PDB file of C-alpha atoms and ligand atoms in Angstrom:
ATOM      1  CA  UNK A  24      23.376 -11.414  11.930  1.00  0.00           C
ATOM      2  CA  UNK A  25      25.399 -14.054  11.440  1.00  0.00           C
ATOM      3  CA  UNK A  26      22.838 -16.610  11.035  1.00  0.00           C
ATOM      4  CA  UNK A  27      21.819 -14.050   7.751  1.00  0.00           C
ATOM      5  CA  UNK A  28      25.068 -13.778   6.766  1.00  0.00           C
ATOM      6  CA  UNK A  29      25.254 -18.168   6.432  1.00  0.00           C
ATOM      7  CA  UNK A  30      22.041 -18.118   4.945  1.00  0.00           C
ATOM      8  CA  UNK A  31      23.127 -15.646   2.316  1.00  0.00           C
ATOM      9  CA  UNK A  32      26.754 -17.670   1.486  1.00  0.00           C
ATOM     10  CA  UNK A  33      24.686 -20.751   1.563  1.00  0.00           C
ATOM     11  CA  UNK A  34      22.034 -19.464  -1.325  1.00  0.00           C
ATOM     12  CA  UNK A  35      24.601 -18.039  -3.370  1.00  0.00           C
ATOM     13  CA  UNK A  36      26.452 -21.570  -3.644  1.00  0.00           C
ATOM     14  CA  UNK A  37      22.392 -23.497  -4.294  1.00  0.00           C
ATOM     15  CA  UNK A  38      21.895 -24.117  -8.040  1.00  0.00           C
ATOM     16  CA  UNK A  39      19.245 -21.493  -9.607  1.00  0.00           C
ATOM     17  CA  UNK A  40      15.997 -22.373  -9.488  1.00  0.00           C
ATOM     18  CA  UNK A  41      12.725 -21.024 -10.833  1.00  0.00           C
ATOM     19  CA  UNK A  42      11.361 -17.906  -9.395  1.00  0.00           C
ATOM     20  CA  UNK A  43       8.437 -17.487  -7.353  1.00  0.00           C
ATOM     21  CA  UNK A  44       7.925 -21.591  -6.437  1.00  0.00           C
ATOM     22  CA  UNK A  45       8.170 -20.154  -2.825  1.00  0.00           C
ATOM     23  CA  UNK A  46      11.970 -20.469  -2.314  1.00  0.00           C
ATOM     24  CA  UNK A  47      15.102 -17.893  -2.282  1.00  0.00           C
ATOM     25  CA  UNK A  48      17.585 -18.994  -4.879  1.00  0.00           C
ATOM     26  CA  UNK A  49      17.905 -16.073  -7.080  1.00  0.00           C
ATOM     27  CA  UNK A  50      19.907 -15.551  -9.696  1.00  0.00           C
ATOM     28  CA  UNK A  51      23.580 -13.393  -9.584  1.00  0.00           C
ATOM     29  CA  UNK A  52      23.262  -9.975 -10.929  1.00  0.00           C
ATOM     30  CA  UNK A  53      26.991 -10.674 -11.620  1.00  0.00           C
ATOM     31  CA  UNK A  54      27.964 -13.638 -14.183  1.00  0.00           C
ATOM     32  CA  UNK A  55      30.895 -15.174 -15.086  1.00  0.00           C
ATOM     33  CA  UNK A  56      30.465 -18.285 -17.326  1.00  0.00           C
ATOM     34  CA  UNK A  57      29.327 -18.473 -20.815  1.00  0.00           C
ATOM     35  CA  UNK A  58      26.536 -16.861 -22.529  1.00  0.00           C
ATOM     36  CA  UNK A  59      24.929 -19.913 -23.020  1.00  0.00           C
ATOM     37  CA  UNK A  60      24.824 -20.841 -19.521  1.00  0.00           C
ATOM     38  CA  UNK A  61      23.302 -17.653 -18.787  1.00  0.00           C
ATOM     39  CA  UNK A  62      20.661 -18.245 -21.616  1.00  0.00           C
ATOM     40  CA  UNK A  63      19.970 -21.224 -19.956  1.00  0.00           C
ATOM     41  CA  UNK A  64      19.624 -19.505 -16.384  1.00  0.00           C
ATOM     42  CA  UNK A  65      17.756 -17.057 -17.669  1.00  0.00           C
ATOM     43  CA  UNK A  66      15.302 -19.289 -19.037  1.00  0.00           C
ATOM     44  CA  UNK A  67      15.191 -21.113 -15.843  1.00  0.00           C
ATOM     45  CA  UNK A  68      14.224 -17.978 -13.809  1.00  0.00           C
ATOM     46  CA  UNK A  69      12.379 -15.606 -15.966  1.00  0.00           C
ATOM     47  CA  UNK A  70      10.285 -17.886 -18.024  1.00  0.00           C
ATOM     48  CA  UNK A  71       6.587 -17.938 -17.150  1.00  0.00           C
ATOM     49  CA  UNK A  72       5.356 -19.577 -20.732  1.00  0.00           C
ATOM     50  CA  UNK A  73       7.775 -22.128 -22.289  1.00  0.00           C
ATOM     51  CA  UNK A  74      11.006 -20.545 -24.151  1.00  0.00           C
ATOM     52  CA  UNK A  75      11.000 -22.382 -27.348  1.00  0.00           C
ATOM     53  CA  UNK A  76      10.658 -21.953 -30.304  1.00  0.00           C
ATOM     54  CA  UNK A  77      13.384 -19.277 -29.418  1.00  0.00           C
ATOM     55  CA  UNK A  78      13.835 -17.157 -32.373  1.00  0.00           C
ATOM     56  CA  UNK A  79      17.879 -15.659 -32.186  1.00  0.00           C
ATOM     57  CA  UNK A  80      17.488 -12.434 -34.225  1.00  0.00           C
ATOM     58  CA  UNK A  81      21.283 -11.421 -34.611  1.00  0.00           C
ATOM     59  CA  UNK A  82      22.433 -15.162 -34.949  1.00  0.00           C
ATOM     60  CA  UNK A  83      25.612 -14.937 -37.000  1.00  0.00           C
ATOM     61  CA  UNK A  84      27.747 -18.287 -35.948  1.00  0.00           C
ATOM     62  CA  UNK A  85      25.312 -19.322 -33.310  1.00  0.00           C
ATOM     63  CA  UNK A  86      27.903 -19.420 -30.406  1.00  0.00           C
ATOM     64  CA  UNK A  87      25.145 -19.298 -27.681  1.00  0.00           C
ATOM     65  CA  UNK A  88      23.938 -22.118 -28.838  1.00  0.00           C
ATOM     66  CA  UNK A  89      26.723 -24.601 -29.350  1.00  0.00           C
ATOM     67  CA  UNK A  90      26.067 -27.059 -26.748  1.00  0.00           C
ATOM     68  CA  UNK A  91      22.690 -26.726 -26.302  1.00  0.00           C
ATOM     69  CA  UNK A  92      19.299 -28.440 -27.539  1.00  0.00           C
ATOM     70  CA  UNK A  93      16.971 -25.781 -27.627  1.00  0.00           C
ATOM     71  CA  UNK A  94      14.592 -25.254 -30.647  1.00  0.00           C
ATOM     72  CA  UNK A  95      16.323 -21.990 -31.742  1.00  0.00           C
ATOM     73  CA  UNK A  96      15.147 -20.406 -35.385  1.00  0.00           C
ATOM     74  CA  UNK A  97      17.904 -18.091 -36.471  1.00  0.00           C
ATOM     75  CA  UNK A  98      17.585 -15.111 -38.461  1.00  0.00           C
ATOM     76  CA  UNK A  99      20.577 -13.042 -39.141  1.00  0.00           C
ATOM     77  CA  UNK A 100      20.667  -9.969 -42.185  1.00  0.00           C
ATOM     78  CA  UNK A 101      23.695 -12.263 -43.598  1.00  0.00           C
ATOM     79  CA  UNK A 102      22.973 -15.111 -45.602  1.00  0.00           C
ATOM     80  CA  UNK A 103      26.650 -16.176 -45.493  1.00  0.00           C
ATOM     81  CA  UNK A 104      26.108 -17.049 -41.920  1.00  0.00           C
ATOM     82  CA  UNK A 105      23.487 -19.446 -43.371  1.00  0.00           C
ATOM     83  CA  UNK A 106      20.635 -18.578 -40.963  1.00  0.00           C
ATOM     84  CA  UNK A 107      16.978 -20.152 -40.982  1.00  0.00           C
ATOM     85  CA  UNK A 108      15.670 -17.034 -42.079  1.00  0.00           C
ATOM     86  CA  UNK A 109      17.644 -14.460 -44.048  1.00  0.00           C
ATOM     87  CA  UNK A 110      15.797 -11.043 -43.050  1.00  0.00           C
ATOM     88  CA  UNK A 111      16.608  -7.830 -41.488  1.00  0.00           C
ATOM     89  CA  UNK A 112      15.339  -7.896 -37.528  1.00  0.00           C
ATOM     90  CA  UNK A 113      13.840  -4.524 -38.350  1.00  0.00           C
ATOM     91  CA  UNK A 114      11.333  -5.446 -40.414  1.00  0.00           C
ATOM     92  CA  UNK A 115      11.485  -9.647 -39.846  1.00  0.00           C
ATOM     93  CA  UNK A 116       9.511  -9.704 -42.937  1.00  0.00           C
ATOM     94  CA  UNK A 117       7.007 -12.848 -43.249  1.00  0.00           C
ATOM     95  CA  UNK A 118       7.318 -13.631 -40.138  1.00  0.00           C
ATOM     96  CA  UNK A 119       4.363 -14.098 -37.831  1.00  0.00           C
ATOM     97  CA  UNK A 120       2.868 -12.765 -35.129  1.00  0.00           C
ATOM     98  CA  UNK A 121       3.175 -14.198 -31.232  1.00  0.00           C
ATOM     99  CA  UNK A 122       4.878 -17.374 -32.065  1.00  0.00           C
ATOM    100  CA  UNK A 123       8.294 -17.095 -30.240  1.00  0.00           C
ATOM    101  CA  UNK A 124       8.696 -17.478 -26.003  1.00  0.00           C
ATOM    102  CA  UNK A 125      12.272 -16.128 -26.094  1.00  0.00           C
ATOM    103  CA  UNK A 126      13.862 -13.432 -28.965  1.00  0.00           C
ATOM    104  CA  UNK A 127      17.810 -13.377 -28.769  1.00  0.00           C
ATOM    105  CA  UNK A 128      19.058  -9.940 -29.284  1.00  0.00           C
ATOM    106  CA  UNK A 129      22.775  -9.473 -29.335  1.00  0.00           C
ATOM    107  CA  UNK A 130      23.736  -6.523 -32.474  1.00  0.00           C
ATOM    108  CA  UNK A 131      26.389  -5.072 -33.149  1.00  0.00           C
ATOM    109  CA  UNK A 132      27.816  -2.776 -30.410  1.00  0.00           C
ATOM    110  CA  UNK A 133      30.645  -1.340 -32.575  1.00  0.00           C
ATOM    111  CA  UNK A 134      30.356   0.424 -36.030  1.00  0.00           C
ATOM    112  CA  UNK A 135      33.281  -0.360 -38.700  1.00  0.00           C
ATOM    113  CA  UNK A 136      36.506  -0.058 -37.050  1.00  0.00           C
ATOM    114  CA  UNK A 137      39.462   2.056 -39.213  1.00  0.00           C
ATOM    115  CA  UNK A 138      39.384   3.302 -42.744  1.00  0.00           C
ATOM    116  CA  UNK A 139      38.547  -0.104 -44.579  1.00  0.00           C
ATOM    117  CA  UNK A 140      34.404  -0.456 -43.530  1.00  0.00           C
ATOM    118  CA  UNK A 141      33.703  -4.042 -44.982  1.00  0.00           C
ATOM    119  CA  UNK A 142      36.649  -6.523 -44.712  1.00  0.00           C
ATOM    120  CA  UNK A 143      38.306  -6.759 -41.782  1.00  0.00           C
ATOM    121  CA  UNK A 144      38.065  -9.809 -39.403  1.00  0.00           C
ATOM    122  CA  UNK A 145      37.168  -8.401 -36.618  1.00  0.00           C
ATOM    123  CA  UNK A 146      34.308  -6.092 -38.517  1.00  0.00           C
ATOM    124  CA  UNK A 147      32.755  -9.217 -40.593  1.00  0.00           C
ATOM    125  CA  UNK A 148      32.785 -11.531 -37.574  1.00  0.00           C
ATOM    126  CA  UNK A 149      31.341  -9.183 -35.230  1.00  0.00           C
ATOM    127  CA  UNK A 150      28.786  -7.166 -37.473  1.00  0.00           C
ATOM    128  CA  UNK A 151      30.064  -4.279 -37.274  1.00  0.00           C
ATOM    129  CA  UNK A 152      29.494  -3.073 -40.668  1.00  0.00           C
ATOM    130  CA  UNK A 153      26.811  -0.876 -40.138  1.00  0.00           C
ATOM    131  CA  UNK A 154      26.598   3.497 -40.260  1.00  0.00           C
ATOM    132  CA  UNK A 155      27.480   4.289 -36.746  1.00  0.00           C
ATOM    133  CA  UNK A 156      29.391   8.284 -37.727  1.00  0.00           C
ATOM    134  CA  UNK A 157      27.734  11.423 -37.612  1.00  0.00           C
ATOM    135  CA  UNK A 158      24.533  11.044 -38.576  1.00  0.00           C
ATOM    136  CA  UNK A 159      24.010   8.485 -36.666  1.00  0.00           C
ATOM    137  CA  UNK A 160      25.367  10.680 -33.734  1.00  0.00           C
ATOM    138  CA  UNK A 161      28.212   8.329 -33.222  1.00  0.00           C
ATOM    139  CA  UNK A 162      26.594   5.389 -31.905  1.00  0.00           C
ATOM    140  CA  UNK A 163      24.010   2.619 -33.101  1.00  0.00           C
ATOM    141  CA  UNK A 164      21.130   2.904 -30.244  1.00  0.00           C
ATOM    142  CA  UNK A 165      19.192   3.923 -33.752  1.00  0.00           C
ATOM    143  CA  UNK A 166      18.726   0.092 -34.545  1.00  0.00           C
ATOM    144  CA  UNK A 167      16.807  -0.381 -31.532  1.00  0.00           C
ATOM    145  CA  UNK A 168      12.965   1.025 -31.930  1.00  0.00           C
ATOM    146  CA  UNK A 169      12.246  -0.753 -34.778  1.00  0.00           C
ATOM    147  CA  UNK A 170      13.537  -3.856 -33.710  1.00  0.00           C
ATOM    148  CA  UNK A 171      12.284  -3.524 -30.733  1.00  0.00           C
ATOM    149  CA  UNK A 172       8.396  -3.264 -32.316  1.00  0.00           C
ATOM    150  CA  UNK A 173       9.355  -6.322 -34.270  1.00  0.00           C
ATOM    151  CA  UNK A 174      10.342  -8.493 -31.036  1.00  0.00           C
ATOM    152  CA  UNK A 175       7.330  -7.456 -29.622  1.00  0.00           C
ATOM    153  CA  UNK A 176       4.932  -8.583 -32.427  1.00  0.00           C
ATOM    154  CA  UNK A 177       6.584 -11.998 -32.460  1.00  0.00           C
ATOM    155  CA  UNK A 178       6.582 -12.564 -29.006  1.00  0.00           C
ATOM    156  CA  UNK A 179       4.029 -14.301 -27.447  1.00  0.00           C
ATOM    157  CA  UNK A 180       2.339 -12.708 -24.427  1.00  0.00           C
ATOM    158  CA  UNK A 181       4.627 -12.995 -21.404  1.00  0.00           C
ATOM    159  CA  UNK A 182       7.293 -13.772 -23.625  1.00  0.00           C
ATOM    160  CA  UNK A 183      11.014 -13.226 -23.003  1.00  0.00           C
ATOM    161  CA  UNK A 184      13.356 -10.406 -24.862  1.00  0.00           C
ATOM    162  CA  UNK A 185      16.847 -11.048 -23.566  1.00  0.00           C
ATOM    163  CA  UNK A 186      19.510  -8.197 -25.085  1.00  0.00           C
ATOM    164  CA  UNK A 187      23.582  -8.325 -25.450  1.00  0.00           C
ATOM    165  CA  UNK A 188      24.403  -4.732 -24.716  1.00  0.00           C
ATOM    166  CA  UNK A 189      27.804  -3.359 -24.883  1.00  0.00           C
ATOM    167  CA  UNK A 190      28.688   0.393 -24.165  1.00  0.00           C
ATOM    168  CA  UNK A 191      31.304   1.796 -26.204  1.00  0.00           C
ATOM    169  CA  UNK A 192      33.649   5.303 -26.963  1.00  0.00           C
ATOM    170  CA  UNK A 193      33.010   6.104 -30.345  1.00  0.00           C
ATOM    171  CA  UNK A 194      34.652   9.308 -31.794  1.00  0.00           C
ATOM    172  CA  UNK A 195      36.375  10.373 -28.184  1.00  0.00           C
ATOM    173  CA  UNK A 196      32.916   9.940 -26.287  1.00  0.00           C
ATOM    174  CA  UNK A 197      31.148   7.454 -23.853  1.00  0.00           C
ATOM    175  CA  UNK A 198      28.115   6.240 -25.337  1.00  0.00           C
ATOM    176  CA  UNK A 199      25.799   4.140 -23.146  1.00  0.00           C
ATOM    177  CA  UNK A 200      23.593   1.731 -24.957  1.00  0.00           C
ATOM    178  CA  UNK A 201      22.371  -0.306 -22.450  1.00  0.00           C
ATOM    179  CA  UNK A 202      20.914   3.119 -21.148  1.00  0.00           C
ATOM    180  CA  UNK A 203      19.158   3.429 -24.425  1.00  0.00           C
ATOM    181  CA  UNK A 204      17.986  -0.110 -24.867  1.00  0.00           C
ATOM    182  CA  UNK A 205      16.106   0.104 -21.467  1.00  0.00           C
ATOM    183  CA  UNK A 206      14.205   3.460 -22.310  1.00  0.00           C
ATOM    184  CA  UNK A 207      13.426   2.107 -25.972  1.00  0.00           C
ATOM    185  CA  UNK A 208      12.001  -0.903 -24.716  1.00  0.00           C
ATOM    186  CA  UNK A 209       9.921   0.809 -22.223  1.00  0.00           C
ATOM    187  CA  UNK A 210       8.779   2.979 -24.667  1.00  0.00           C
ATOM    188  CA  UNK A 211       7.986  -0.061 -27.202  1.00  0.00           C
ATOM    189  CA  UNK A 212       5.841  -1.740 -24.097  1.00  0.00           C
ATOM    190  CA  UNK A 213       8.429  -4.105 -22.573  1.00  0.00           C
ATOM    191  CA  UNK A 214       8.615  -4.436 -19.157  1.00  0.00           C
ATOM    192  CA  UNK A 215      12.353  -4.279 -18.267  1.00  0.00           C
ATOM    193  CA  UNK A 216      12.732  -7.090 -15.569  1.00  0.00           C
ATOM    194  CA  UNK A 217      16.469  -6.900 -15.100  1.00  0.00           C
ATOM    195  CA  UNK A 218      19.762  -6.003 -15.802  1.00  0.00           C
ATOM    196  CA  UNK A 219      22.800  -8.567 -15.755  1.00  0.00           C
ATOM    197  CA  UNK A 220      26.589  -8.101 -15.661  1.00  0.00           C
ATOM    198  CA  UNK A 221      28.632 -10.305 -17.734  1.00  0.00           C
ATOM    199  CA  UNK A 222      32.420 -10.184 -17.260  1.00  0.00           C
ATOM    200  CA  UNK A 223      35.078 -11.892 -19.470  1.00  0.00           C
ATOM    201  CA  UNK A 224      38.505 -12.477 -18.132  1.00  0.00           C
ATOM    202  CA  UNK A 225      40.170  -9.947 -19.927  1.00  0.00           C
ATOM    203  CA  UNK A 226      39.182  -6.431 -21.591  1.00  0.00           C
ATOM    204  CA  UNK A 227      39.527  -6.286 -25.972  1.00  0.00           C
ATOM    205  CA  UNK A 228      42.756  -5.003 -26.572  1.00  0.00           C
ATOM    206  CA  UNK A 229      44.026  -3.619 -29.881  1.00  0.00           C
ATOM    207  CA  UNK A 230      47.634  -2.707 -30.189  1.00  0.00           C
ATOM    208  CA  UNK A 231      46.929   0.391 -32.682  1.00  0.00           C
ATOM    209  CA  UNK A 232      45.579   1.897 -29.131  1.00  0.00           C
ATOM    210  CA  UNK A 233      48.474   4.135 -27.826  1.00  0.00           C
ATOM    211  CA  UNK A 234      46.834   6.308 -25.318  1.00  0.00           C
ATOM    212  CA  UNK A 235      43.883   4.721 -22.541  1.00  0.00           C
ATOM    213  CA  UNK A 236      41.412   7.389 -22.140  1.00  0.00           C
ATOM    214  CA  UNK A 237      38.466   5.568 -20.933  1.00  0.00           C
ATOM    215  CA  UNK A 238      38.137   2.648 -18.628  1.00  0.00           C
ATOM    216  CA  UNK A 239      39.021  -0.920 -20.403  1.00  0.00           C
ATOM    217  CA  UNK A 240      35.355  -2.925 -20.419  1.00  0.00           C
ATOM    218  CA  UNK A 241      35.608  -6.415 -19.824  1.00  0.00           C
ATOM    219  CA  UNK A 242      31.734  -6.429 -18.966  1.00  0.00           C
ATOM    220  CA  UNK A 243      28.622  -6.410 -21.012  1.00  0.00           C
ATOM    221  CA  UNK A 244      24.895  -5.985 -20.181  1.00  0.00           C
ATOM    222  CA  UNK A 245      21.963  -8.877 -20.674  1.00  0.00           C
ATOM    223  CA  UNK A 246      18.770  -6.920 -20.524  1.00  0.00           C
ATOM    224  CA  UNK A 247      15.702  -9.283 -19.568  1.00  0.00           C
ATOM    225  CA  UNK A 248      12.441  -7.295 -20.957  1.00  0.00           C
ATOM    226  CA  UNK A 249       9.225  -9.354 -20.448  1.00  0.00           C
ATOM    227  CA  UNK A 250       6.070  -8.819 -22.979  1.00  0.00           C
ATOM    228  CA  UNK A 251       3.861  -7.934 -20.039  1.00  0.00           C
ATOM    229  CA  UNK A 252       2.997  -5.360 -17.550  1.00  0.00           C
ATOM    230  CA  UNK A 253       4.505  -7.622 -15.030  1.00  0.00           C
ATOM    231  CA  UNK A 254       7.929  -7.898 -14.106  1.00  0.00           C
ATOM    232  CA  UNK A 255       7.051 -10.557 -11.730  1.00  0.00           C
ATOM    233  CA  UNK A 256       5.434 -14.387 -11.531  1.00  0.00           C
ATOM    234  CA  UNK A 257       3.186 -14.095  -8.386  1.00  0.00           C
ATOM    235  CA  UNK A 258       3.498 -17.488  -6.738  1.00  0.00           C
ATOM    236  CA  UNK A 259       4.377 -19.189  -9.564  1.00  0.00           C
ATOM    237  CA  UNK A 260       1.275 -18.954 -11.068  1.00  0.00           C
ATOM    238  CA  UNK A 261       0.503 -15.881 -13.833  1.00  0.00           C
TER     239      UNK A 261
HETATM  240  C1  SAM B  21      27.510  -9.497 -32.612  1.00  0.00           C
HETATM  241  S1  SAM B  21      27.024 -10.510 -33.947  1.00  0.00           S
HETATM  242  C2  SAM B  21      26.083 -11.748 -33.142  1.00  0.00           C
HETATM  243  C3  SAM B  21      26.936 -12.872 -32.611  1.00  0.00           C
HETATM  244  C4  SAM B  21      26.120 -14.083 -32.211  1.00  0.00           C
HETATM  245  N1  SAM B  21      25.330 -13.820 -31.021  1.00  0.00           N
HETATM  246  C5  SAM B  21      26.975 -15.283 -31.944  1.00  0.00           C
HETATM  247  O1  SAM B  21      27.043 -15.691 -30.790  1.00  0.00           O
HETATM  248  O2  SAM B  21      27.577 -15.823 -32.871  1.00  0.00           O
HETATM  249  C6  SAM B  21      25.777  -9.525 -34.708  1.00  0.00           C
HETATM  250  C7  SAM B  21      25.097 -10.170 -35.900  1.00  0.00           C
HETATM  251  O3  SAM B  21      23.926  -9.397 -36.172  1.00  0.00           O
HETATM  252  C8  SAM B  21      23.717  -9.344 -37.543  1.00  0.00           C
HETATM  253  N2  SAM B  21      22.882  -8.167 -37.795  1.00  0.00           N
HETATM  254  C9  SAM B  21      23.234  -6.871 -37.687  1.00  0.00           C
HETATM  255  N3  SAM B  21      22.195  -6.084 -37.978  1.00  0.00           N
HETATM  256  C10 SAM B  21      21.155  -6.910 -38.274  1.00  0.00           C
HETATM  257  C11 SAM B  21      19.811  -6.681 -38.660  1.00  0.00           C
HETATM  258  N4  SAM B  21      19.307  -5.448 -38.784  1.00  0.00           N
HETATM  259  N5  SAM B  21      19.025  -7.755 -38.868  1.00  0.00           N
HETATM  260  C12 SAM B  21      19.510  -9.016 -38.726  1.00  0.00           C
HETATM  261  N6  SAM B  21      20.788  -9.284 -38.384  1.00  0.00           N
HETATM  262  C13 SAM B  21      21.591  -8.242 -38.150  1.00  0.00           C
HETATM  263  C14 SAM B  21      25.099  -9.264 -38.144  1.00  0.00           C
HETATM  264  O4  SAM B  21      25.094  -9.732 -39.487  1.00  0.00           O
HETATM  265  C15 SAM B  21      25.895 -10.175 -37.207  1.00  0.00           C
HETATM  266  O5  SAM B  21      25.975 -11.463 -37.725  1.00  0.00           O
END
């Protein structure tokens, strides 16, 4: 017992290495650094064909990618954020089929916050300036299937989709995203590998908010959806 408990303290501390070469060094389910390190774990432990090119569908600034090398196209619906390609991720119109080993998915998880929908900060820099009301029953899992039928055309088989999810109250409700993402993607022919927490040290805080209803999130999801029936390598070969 004890001998499993040092093993496990001792694995947890071992830098990540690539699954199935016949050792245990998983990866956390729980993260707390950067999204680019995670990226970068991720790639590490899920690949089975090389990442790159990595296409970044919902690039806006490129934050992931700040410090890092990888050969990342960006597309993003906004030309002001000066993307490779200028396109909406629904339709990712001319590009082609099964070149990418990674797509980047990170959309907007809020719709336009208060009564002015286009120019606030926090709305322009965070893309939430798309319908999310009514009709769109108050929450913007609507954007998925079609992207999701995109990411799979571009992706090469075994190919990586790795998703930002964050769930959100919109007009006095709960709405769970990350719920949606996973059944979409199943339904579009992903395999859903995994499911990661991301915290951040402390929860978005506005101070128009008088009354706390719902729990405060400081976490997000990373969804890791493989082109593939497989979920897993099998000794490190495919
Ligand atoms: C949450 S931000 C992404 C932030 C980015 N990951 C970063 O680290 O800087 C979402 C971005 O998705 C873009 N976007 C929203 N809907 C899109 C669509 N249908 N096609 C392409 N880009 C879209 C927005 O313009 C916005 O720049």
């Amino acid at each position: 017992m004890l001998e499993q408990l040092a093993l496990e303290c001792f694995t947890e501390h071992l830098p990540m290495s690539r699954n199935g070469n016949g050792s245990y060094r998983p990866i956390s389910s729980v993260w707390e650094g950067s999204d680019g390190e995670l990226l970068e774990a991720m790639f590490k432990f899920y690949a089975v064909i090389p990442p790159e090119p990595i296409l970044d569908s919902t690039f806006n600034a490129g934050r992931f990618w700040k410090v890092s090398k990888r050969r990342v196209v960006s597309m993003d619906k906004d030309a002001k954020y000066k993307p490779m390609i200028v396109a909406d991720n629904r339709v990712m119109k001319g590009v082609m089929d099964s070149q990418f080993g990674v797509v980047v998915y990170d959309p907007p998880h809020v719709g336009p916050q208060g009564r002015d929908k286009s120019r606030k900060k926090f709305d322009v820099d965070f893309g939430a300036t798309v319908e999310c009301g009514k009709d769109q029953n108050w929450n913007l899992s609507y954007l998925y299937p079609p992207f999701l039928k995109q990411a799979k055309r571009v992706l090469k088989p075994e190919g990586l989709l790795l998703a930002k999810i964050t769930d959100m109250v919109n007009n006095h409700r709960s709405k769970w995203p990350h719920c949606d993402f996973m059944r979409m993607a199943e339904e579009a022919g992903f395999t859903v590998c995994d499911l990661i927490v991301k915290v951040r040290n402390g929860p978005m805080v506005s101070n128009k908010w008088q009354n706390a209803h719902h729990a405060r999130k400081r976490h997000c999801f990373w969804i890791v959806c493989r082109k593939s029936d497989d979920c897993e390598r099998r000794n490190g070969k495919k």
